[in-house]
CSV table of C-alpha atoms and ligand atoms in Angstrom, one decimal:
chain,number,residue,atom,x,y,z
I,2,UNK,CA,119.0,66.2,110.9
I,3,UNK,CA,119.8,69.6,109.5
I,4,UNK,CA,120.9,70.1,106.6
I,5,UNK,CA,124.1,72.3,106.0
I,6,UNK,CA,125.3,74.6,103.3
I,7,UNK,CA,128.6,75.9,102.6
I,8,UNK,CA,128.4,79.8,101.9
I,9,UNK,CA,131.5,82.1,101.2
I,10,UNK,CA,133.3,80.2,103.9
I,11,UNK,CA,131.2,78.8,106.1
I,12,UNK,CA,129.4,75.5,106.5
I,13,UNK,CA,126.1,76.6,108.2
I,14,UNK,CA,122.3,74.8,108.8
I,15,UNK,CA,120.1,76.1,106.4
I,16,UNK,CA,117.8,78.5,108.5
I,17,UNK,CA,121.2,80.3,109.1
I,18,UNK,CA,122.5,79.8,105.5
I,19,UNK,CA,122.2,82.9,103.6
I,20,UNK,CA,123.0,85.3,101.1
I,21,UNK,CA,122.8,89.5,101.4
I,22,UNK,CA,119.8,91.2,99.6
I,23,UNK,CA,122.7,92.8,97.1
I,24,UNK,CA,124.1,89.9,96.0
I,25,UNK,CA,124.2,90.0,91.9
I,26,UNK,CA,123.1,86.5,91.7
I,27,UNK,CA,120.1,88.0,93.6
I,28,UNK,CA,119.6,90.9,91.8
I,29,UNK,CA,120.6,90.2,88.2
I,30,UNK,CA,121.0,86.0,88.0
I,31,UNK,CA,124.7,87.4,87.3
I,32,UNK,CA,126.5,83.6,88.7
I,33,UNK,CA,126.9,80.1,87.1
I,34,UNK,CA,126.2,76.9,88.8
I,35,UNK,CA,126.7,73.3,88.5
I,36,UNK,CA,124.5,69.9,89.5
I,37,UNK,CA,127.1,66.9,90.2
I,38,UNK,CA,125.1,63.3,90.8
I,39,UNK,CA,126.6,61.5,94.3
I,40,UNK,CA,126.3,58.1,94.2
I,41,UNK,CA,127.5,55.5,97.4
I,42,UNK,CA,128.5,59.0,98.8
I,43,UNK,CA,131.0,59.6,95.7
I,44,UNK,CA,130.9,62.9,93.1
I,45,UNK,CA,130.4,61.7,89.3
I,46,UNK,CA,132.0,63.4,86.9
I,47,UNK,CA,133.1,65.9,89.2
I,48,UNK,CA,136.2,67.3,87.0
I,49,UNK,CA,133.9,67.3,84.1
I,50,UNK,CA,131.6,69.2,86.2
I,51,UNK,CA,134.0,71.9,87.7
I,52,UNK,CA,136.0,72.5,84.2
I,53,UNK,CA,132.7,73.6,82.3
I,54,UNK,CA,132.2,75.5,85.8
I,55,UNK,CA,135.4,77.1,84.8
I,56,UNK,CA,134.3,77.6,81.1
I,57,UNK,CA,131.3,79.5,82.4
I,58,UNK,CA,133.2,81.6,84.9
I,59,UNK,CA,135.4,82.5,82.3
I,60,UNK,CA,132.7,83.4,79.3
I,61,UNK,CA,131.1,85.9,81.9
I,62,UNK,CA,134.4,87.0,83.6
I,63,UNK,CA,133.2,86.5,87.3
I,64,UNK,CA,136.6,85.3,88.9
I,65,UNK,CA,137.0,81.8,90.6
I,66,UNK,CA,136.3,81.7,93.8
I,67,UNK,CA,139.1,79.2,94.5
I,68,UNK,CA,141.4,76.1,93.0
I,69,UNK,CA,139.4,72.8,91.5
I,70,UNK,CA,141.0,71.4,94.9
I,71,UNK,CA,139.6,73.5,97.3
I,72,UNK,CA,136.2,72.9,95.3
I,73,UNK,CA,136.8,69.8,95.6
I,74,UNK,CA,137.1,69.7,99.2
I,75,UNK,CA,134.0,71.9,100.1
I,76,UNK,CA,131.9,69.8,97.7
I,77,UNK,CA,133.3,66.8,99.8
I,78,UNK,CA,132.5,68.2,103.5
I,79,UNK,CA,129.1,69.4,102.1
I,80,UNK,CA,128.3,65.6,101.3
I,81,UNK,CA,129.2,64.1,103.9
I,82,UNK,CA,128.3,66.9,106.3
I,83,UNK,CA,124.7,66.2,104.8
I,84,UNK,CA,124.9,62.6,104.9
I,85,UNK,CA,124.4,61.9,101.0
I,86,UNK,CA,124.5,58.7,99.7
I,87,UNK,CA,123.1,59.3,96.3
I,88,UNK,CA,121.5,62.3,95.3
I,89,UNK,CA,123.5,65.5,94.3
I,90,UNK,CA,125.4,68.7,95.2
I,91,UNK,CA,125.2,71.7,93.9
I,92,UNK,CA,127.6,75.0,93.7
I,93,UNK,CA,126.7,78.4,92.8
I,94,UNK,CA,128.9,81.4,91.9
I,95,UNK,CA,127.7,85.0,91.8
I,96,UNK,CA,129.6,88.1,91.0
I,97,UNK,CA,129.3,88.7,94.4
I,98,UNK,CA,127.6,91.4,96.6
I,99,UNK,CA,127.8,95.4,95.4
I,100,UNK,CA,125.4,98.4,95.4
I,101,UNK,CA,122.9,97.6,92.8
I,102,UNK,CA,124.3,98.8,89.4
I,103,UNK,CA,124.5,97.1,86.0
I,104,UNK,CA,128.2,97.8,85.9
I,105,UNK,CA,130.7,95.2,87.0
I,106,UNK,CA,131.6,95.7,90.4
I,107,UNK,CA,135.4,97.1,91.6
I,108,UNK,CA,137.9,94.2,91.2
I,109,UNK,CA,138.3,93.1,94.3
I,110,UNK,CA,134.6,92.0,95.0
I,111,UNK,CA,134.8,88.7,96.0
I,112,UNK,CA,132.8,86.2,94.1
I,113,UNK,CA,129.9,84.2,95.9
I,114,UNK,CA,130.1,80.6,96.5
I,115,UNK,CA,127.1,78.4,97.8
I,116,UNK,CA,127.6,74.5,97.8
I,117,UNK,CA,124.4,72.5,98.9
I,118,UNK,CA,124.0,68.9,98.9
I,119,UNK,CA,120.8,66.4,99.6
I,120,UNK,CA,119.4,63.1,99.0
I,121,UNK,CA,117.4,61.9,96.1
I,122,UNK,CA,115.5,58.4,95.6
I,123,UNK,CA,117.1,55.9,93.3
I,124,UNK,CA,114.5,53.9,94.0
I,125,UNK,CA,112.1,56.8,92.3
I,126,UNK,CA,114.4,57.5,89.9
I,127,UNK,CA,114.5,53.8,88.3
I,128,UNK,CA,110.5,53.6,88.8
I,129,UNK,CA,110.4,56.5,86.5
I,130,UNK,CA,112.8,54.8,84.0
I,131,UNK,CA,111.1,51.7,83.9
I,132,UNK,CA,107.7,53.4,82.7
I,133,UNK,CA,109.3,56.3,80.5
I,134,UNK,CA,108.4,59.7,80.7
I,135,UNK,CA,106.5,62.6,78.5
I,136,UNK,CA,107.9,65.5,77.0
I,137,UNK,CA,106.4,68.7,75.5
I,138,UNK,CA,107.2,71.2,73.1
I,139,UNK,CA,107.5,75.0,73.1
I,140,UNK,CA,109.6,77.8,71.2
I,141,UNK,CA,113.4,78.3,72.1
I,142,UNK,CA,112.7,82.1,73.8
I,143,UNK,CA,115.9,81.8,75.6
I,144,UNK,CA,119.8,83.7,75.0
I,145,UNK,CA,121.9,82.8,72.9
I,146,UNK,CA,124.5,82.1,74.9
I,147,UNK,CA,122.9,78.7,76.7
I,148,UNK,CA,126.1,77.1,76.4
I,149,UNK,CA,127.2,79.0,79.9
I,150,UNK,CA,125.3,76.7,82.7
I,151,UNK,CA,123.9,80.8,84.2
I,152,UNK,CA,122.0,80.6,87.1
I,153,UNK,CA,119.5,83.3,84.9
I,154,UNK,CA,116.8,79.6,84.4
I,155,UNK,CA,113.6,82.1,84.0
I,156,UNK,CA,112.5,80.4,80.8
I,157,UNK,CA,113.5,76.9,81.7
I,158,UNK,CA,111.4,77.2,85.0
I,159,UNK,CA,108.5,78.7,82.8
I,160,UNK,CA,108.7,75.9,80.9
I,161,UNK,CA,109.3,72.9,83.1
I,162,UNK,CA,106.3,74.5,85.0
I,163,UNK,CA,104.0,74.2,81.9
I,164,UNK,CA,104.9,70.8,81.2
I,165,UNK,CA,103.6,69.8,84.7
I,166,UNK,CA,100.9,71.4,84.2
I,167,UNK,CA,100.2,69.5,81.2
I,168,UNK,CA,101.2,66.2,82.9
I,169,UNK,CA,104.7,65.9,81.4
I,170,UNK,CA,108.2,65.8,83.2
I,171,UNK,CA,110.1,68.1,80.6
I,172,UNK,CA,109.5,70.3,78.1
I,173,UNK,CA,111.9,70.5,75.2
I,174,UNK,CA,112.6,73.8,73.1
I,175,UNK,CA,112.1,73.9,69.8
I,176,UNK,CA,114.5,76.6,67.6
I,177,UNK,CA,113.2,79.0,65.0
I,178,UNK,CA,113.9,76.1,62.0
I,179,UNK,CA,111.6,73.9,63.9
I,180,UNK,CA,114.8,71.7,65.7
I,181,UNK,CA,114.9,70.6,69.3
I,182,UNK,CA,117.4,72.6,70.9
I,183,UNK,CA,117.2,70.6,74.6
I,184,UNK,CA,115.2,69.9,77.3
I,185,UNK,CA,114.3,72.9,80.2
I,186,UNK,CA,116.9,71.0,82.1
I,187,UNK,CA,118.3,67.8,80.1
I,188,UNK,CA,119.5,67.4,76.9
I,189,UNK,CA,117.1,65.7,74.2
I,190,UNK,CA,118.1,62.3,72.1
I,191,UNK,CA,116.3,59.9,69.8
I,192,UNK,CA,116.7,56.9,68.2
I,193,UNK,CA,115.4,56.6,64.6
I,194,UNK,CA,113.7,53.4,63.3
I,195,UNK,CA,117.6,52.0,61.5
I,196,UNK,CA,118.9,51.6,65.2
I,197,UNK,CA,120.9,55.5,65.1
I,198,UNK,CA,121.3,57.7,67.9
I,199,UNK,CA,120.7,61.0,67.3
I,200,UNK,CA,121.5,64.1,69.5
I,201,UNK,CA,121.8,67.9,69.0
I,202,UNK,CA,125.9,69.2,68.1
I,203,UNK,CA,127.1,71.3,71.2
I,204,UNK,CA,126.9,74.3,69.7
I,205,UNK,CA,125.6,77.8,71.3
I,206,UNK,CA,122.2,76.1,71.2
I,207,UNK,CA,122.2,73.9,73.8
I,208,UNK,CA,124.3,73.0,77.4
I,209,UNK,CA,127.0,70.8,76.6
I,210,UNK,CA,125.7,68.2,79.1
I,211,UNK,CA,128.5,66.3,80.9
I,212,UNK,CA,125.8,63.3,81.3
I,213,UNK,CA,125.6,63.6,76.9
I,214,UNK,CA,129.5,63.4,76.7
I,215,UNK,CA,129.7,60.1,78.7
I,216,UNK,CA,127.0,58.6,76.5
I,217,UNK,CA,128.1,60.0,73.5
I,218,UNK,CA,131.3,57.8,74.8
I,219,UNK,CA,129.4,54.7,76.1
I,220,UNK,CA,127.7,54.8,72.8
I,221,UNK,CA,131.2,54.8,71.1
I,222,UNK,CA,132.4,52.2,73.2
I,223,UNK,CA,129.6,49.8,72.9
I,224,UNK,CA,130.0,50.4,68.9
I,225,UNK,CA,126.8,51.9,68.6
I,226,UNK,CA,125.5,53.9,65.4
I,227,UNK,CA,124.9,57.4,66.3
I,228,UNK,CA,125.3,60.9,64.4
I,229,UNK,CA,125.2,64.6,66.0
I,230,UNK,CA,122.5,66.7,64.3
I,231,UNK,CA,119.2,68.4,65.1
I,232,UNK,CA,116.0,66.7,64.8
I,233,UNK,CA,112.3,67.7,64.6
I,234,UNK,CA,109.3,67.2,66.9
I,235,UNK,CA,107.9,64.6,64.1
I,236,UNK,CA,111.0,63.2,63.5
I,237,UNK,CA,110.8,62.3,67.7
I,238,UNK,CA,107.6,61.0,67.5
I,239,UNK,CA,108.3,58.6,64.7
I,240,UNK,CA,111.0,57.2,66.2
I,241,UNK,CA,112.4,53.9,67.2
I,242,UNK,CA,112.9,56.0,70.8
I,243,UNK,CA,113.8,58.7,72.9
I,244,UNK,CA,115.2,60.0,75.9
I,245,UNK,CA,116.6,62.7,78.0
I,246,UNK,CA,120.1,63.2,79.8
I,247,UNK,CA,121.3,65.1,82.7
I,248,UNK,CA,123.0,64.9,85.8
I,249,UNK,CA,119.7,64.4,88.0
I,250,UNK,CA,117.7,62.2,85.6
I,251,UNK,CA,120.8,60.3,84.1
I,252,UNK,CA,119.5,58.8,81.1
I,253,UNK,CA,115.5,58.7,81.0
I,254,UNK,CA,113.4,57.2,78.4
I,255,UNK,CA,110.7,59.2,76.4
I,256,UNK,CA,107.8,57.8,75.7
I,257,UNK,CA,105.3,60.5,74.8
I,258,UNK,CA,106.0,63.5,72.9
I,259,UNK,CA,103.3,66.1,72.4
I,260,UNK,CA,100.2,63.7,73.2
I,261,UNK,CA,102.2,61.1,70.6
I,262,UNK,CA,103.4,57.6,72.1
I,263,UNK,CA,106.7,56.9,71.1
I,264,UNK,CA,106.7,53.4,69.5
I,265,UNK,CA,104.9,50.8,71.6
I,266,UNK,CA,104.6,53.4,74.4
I,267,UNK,CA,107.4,51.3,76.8
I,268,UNK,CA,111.2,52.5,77.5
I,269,UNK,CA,113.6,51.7,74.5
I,270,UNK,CA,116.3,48.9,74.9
I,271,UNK,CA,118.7,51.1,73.8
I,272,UNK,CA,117.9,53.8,76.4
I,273,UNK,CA,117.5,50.6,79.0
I,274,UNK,CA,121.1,49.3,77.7
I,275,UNK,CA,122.4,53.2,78.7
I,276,UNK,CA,121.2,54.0,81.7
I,277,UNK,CA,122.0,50.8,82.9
I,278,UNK,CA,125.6,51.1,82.1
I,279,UNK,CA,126.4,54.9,82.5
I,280,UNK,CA,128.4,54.2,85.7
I,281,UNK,CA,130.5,52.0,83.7
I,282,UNK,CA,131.8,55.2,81.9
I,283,UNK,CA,131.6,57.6,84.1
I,284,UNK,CA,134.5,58.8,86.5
I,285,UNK,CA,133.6,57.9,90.1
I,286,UNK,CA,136.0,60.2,92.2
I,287,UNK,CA,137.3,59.3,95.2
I,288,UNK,CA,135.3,60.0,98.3
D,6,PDD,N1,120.6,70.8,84.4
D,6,PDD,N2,120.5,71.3,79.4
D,6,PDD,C1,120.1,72.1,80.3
D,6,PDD,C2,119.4,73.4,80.0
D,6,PDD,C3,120.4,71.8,81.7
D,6,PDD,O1,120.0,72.7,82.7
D,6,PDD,C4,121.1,70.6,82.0
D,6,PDD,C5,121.4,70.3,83.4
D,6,PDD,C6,121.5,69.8,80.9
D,6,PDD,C7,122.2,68.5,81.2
D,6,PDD,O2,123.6,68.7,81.6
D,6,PDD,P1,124.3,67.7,82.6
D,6,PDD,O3,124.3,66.4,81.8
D,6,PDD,O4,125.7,68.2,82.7
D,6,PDD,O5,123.6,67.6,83.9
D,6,PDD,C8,121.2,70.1,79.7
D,6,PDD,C9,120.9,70.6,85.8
D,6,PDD,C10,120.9,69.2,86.2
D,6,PDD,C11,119.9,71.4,86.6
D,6,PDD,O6,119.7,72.6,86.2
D,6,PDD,O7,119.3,71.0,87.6
């Protein structure tokens, strides 16, 4: 089957799904982008997902391509044009196509929308929970402005790169005070020996993960301790656990952090208890 992609109007198969050469997502990673989960064909947290889509449009003042409903629908036919069960879609906006010049373009460039959509392995994805995950560590060399979900990923790609290459699935940023910030592309959480969640305040430092806000409210819900601050490298390694969030990985246990096992080495019960009851929480829209 071939897969199909929705680009500035048109639902097309991939080899004929592109983008022209002066598009400023192209040329300057000038656009903002969002990952939705699918699961049993169905978009999670998809109003979540297209307000901080919003947010982002807004902070760079690249115009919306079109109404949350209209998303909504392309989002929709890209699914099921694709066939997804559970995996993910994803949507792109550029500043759209102009003669290469740092200046904005005129008014009336359109912006560029790309919606794709494909399959991913549950079955993978829950093998991976059930043995945990390692994380490394490198300095924050990033913006300050990673609170807008840009498309401009150079240092998060360098650094998701090294941690393969050093046998880990993420690597998480550490800030110039010596704090995780987050994850290359998840948000970072531990759980300190007295039973307390800790993750990172939302400020300019991090993503505002949508995936953190419904366990931030599952952890409310299920009345369990938890307190927004930064923590340090040691601090993660000496604790009771720790995991990462994000739309693609959910909630995934940590269980090495810098060559250090975390704890007995074996996913948390707390980070268990969470993943296992994140759709509980989350919205399920309908299909
Ligand atoms: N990444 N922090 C960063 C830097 C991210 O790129 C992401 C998401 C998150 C988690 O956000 P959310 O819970 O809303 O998915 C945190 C997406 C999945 C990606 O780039 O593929």
């Amino acid at each position: 089957m071939s897969r199909i992609a929705y680009v500035n109007g048109q639902y097309l198969p991939h080899q004929h799904a592109s983008v022209h050469v002066e598009d400023r997502g192209y040329q300057f990673a000038d656009g903002v982008y969002e990952v939705c989960e699918v699961l049993g064909g169905r978009l999670i947290d998809e109003k979540r997902h297209l307000k901080r889509l919003s947010r982002s449009l807004t902070e760079l003042r690249i115009s919306h391509p079109m109404s949350d409903k209209a998303l909504g629908v392309v989002l929709r036919e890209v699914v099921v044009r694709n066939k997804v069960r559970d995996g993910l879609v994803y949507l792109q906006v550029t500043r759209g196509v102009a003669p290469r010049n740092h200046f904005f373009p005129p008014d009336h460039t359109a912006p560029g929308i790309v919606v794709t959509a494909r399959n991913a392995s549950v079955a993978k994805s829950s093998a991976m929970a059930e043995k945990g995950v390692a994380v490394i560590s490198m300095p924050d060399n990033r913006w300050d402005r990673v609170d807008i979900k840009s498309v401009s990923l150079l240092p998060n790609v360098l650094a998701k790169q090294m941690a393969r290459e050093q046998g880990a699935f993420e690597a998480w940023f550490v800030d110039d005070e010596g704090y995780v910030t987050e994850g290359s592309s998840t948000n970072a959480w531990i759980v300190t020996k007295d039973g307390t969640l800790i993750t990172r305040p939302a400020d300019n430092g991090i993503l505002k993960g949508i995936t953190r806000a419904i366990v931030l409210e599952l952890v409310e819900r299920e009345g369990m301790k938890f307190e927004e601050r930064s923590f340090t490298i040691e601090e993660a390694q000496q604790a009771r656990e720790a995991f990462i969030t994000a739309a693609t990985t959910l909630v995934m246990p940590v269980v090495v952090v810098d060559d250090v096992t975390v704890a007995n080495g074996a996913p948390g019960h707390i980070a268990t208890t969470l993943r296992s009851l994140f759709h509980t929480q989350a919205e399920i829209a309908d299909s």
